[in-house]
mmCIF file with all atom_site columns, C-alpha atoms in Angstrom:
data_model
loop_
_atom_site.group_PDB
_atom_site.id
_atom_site.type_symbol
_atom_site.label_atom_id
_atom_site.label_alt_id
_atom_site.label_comp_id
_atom_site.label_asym_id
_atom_site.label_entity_id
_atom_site.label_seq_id
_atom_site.pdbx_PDB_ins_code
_atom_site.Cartn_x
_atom_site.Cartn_y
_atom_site.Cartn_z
_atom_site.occupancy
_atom_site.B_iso_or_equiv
_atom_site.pdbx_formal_charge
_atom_site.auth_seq_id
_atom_site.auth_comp_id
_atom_site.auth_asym_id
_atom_site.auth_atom_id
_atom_site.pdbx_PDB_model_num
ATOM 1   C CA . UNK A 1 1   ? 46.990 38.997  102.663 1.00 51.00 ? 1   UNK A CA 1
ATOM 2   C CA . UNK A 1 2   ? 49.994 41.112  102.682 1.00 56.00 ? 2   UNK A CA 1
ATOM 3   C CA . UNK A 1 3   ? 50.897 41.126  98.594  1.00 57.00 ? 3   UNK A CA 1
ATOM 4   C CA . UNK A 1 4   ? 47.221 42.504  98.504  1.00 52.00 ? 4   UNK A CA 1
ATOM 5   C CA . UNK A 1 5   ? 47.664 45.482  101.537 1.00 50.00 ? 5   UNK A CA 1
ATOM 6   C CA . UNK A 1 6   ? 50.728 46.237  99.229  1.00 52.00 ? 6   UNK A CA 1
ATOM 7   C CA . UNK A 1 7   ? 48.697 46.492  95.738  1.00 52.00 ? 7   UNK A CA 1
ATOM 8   C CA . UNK A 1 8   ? 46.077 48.717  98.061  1.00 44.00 ? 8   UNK A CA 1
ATOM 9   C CA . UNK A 1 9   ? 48.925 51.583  99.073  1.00 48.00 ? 9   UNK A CA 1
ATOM 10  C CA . UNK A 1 10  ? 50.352 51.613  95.640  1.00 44.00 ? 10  UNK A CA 1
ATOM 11  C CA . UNK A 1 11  ? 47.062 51.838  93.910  1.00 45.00 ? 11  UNK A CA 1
ATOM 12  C CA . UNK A 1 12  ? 46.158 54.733  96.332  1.00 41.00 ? 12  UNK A CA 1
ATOM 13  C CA . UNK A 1 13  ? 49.723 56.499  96.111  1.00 43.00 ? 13  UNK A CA 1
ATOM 14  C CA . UNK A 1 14  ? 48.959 55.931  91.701  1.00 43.00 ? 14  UNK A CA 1
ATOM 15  C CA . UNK A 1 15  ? 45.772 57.672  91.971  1.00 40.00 ? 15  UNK A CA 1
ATOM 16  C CA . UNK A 1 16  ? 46.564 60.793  94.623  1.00 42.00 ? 16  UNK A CA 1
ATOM 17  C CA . UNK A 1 17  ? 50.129 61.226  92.216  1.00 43.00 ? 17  UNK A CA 1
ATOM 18  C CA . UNK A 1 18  ? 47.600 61.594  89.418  1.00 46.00 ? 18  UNK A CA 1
ATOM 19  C CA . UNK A 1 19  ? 45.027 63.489  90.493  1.00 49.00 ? 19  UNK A CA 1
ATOM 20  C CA . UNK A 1 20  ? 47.635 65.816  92.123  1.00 50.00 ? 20  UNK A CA 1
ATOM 21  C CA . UNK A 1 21  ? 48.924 66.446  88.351  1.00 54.00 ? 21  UNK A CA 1
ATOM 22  C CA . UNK A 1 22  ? 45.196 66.827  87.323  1.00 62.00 ? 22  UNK A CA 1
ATOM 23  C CA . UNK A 1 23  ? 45.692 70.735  89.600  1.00 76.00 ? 23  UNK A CA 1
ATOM 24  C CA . UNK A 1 24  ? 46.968 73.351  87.514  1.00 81.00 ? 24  UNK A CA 1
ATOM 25  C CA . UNK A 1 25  ? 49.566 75.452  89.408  1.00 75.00 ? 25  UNK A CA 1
ATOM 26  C CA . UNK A 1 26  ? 49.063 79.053  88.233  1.00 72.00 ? 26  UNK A CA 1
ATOM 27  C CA . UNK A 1 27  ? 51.342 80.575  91.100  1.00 69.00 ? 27  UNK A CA 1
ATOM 28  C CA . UNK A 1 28  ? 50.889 83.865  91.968  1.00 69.00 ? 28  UNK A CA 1
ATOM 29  C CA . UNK A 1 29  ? 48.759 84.669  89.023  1.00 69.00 ? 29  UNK A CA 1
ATOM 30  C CA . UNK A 1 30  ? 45.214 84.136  90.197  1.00 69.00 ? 30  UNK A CA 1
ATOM 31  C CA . UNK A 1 31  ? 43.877 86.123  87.214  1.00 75.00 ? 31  UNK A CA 1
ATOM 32  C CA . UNK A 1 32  ? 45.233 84.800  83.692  1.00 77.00 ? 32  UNK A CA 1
ATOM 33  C CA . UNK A 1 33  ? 42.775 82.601  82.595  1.00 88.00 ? 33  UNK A CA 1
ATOM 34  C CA . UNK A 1 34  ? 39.190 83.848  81.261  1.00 93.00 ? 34  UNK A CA 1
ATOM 35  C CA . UNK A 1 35  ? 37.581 86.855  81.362  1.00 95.00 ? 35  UNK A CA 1
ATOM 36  C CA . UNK A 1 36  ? 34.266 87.467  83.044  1.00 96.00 ? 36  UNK A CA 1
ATOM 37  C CA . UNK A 1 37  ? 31.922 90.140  83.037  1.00 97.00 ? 37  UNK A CA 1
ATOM 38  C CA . UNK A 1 38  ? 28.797 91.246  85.026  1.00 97.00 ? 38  UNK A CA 1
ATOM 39  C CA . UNK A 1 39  ? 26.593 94.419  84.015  1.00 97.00 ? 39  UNK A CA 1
ATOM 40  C CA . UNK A 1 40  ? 23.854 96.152  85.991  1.00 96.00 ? 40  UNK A CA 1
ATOM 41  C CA . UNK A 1 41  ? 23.570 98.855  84.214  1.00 93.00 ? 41  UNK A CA 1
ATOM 42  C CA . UNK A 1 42  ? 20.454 100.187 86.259  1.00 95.00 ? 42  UNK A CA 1
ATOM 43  C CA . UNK A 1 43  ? 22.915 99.830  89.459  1.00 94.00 ? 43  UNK A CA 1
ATOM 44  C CA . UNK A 1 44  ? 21.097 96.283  90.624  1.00 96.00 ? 44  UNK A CA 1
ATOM 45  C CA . UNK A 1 45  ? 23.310 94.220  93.139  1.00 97.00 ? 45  UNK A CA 1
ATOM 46  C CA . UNK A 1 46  ? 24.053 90.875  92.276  1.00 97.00 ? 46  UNK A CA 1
ATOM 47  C CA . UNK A 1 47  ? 26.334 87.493  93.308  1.00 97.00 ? 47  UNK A CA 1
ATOM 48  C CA . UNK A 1 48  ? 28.292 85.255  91.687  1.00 97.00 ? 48  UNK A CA 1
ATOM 49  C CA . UNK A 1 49  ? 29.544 82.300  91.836  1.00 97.00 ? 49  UNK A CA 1
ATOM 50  C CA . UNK A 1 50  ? 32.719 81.138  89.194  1.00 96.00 ? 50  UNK A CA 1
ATOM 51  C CA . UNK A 1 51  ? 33.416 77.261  89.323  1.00 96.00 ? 51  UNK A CA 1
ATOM 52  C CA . UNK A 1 52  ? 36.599 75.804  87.428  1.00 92.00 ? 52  UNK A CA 1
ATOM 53  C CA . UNK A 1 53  ? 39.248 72.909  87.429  1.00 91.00 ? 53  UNK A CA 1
ATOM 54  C CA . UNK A 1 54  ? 41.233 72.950  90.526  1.00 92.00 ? 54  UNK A CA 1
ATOM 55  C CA . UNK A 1 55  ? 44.360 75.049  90.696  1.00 90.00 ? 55  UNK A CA 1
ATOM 56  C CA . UNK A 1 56  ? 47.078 75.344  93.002  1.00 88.00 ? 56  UNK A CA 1
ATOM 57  C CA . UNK A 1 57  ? 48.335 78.918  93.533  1.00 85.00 ? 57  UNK A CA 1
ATOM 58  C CA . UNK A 1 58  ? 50.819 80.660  95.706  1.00 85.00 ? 58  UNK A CA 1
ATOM 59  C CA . UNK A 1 59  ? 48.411 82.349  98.848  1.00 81.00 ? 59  UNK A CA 1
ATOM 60  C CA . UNK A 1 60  ? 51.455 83.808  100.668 1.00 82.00 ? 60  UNK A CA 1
ATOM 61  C CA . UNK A 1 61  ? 55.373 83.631  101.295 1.00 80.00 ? 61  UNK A CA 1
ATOM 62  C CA . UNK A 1 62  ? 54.286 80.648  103.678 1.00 85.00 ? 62  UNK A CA 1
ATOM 63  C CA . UNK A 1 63  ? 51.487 78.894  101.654 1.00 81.00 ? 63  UNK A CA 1
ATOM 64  C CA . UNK A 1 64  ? 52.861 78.306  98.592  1.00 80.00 ? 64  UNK A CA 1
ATOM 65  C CA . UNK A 1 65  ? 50.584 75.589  97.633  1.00 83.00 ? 65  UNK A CA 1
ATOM 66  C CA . UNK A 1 66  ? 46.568 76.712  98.538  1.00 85.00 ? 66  UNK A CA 1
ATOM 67  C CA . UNK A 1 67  ? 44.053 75.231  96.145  1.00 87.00 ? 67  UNK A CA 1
ATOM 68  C CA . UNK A 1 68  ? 41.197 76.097  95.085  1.00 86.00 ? 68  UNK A CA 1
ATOM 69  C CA . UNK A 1 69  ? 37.879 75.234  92.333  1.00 90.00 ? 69  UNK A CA 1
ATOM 70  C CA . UNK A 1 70  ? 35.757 78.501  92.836  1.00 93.00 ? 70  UNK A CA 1
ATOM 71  C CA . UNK A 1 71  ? 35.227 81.854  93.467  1.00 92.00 ? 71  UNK A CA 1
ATOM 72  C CA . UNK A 1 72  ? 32.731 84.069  94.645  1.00 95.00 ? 72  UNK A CA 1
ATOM 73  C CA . UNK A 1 73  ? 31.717 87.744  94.474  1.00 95.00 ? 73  UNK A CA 1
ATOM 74  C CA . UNK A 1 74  ? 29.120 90.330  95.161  1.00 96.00 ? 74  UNK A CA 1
ATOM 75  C CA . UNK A 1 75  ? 28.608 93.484  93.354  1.00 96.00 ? 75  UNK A CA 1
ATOM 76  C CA . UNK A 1 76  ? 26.121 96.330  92.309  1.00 96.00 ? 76  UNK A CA 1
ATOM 77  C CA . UNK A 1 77  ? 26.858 97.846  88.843  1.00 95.00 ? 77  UNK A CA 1
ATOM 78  C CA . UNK A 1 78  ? 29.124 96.580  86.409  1.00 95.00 ? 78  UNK A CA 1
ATOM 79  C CA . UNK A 1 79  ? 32.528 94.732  87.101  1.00 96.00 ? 79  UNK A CA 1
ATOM 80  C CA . UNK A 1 80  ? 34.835 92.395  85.316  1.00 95.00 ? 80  UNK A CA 1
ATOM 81  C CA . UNK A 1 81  ? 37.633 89.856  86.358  1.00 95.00 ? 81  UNK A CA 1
ATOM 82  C CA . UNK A 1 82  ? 39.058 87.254  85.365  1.00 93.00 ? 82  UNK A CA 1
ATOM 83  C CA . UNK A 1 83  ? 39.341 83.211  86.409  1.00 93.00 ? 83  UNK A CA 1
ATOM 84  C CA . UNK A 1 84  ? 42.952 81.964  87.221  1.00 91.00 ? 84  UNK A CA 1
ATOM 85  C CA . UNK A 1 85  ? 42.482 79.278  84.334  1.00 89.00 ? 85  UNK A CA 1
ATOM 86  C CA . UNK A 1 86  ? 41.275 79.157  80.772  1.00 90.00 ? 86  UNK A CA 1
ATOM 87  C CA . UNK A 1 87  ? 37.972 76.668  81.675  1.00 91.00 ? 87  UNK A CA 1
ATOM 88  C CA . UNK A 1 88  ? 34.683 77.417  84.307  1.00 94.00 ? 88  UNK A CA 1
ATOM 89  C CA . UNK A 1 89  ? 31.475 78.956  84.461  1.00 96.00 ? 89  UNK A CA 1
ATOM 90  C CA . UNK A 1 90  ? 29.775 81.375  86.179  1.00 97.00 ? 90  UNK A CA 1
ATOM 91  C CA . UNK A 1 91  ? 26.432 82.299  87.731  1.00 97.00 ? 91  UNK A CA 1
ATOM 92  C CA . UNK A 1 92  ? 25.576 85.202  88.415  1.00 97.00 ? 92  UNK A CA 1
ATOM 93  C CA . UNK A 1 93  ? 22.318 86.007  90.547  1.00 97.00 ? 93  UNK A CA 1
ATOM 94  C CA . UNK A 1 94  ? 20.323 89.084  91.075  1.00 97.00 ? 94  UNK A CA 1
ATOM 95  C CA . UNK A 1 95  ? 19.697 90.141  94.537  1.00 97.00 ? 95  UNK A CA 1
ATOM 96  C CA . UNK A 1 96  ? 18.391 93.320  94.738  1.00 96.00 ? 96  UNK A CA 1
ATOM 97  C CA . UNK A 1 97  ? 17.867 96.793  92.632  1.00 95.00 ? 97  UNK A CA 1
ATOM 98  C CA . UNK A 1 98  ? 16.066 97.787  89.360  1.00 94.00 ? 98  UNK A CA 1
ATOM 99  C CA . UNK A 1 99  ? 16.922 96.346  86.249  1.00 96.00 ? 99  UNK A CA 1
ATOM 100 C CA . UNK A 1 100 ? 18.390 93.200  84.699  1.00 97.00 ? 100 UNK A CA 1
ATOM 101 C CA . UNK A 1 101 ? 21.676 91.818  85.976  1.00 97.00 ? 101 UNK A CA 1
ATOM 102 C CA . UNK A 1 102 ? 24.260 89.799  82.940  1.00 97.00 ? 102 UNK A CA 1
ATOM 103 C CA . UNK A 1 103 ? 27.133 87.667  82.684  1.00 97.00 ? 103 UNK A CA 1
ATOM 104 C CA . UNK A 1 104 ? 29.434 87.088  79.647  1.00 97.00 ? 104 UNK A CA 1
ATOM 105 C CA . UNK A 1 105 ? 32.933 84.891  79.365  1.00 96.00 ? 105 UNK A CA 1
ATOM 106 C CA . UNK A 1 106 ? 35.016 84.863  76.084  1.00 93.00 ? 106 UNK A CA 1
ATOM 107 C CA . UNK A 1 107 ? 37.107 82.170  74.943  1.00 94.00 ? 107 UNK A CA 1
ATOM 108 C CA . UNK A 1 108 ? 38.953 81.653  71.945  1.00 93.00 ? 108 UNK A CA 1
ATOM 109 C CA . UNK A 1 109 ? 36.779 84.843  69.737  1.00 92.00 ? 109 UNK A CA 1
ATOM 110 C CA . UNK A 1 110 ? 33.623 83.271  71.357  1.00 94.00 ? 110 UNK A CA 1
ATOM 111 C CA . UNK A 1 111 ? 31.279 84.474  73.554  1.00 94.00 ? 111 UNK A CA 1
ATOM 112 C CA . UNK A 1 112 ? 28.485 83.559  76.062  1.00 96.00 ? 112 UNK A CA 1
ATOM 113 C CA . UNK A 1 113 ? 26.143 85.957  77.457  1.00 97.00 ? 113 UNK A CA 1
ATOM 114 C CA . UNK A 1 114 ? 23.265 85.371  79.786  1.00 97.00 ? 114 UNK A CA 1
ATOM 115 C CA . UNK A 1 115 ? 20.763 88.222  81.152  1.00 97.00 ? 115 UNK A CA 1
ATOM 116 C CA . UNK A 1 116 ? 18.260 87.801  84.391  1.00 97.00 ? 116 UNK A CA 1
ATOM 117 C CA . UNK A 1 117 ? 15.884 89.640  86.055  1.00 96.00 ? 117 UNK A CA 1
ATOM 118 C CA . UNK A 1 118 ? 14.218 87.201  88.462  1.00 96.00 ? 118 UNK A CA 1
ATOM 119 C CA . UNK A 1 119 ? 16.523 86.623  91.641  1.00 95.00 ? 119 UNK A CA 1
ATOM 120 C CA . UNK A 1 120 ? 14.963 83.174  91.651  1.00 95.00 ? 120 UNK A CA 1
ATOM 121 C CA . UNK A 1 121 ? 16.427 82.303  88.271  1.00 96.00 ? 121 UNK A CA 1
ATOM 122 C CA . UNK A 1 122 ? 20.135 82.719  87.786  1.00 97.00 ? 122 UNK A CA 1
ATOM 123 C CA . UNK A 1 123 ? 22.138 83.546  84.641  1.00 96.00 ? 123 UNK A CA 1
ATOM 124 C CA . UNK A 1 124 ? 24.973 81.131  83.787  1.00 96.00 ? 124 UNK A CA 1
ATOM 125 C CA . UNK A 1 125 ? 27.609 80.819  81.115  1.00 96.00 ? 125 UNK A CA 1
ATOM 126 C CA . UNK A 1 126 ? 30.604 78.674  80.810  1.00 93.00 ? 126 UNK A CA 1
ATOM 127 C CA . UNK A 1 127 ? 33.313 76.788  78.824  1.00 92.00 ? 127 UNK A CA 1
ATOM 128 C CA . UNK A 1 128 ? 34.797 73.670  79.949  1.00 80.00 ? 128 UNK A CA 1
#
């Protein structure tokens, strides 16, 4: 009974030690990885929504270690970021305005673009 509590905690502690090396830690740098871009060039608003592998980055002098797997954004017009790693997608939805809404990512000399005008059907593009 108590060899096999034993092979429990150090299968547990083998699988949080690994999954703990599976986080990127970008520090400070929340935006080196790849570059996103949404256009509305008729001024439409829009959300999106940017998922990627987790990373573990530097929030503050006293939270050196916050993690995180997405962000999120709202707009109107045209604006471009970038995510803190060099994997993800992102959706981008329309939510108001005139005119389409579009999302593109680069990675590597390729690119995805994807272009929506129905706010009940999202754009998305990604490389993982």
């Amino acid at each position: 009974m108590r060899a096999g509590r034993i092979g429990l905690i150090v299968t547990l502690a083998v699988v949080a030690a690994s999954a703990a090396e599976a986080q990127t830690n970008v520090g400070a740098d929340l935006e080196a990885g790849l570059p996103w871009h949404v256009a509305a060039p008729q001024g439409a608003s829009w959300s999106l929504e940017c998922r990627f592998r987790p990373v573990i980055y530097e929030a503050n002098a006293y939270n050196r270690s916050a993690w995180a797997n997405r962000i999120g954004e709202t707009g109107r017009g045209s604006k471009g970021g970038r995510l803190p790693s060099d994997n993800g997608s992102c959706t981008v939805t329309k939510t108001g305005g005139t005119g389409p809404v579009a999302i593109a990512m680069i990675k590597n000399g390729e690119s995805q673009v994807a272009v929506t005008s129905d706010p009940a059907r999202p754009a998305a593009v990604g490389f993982f």
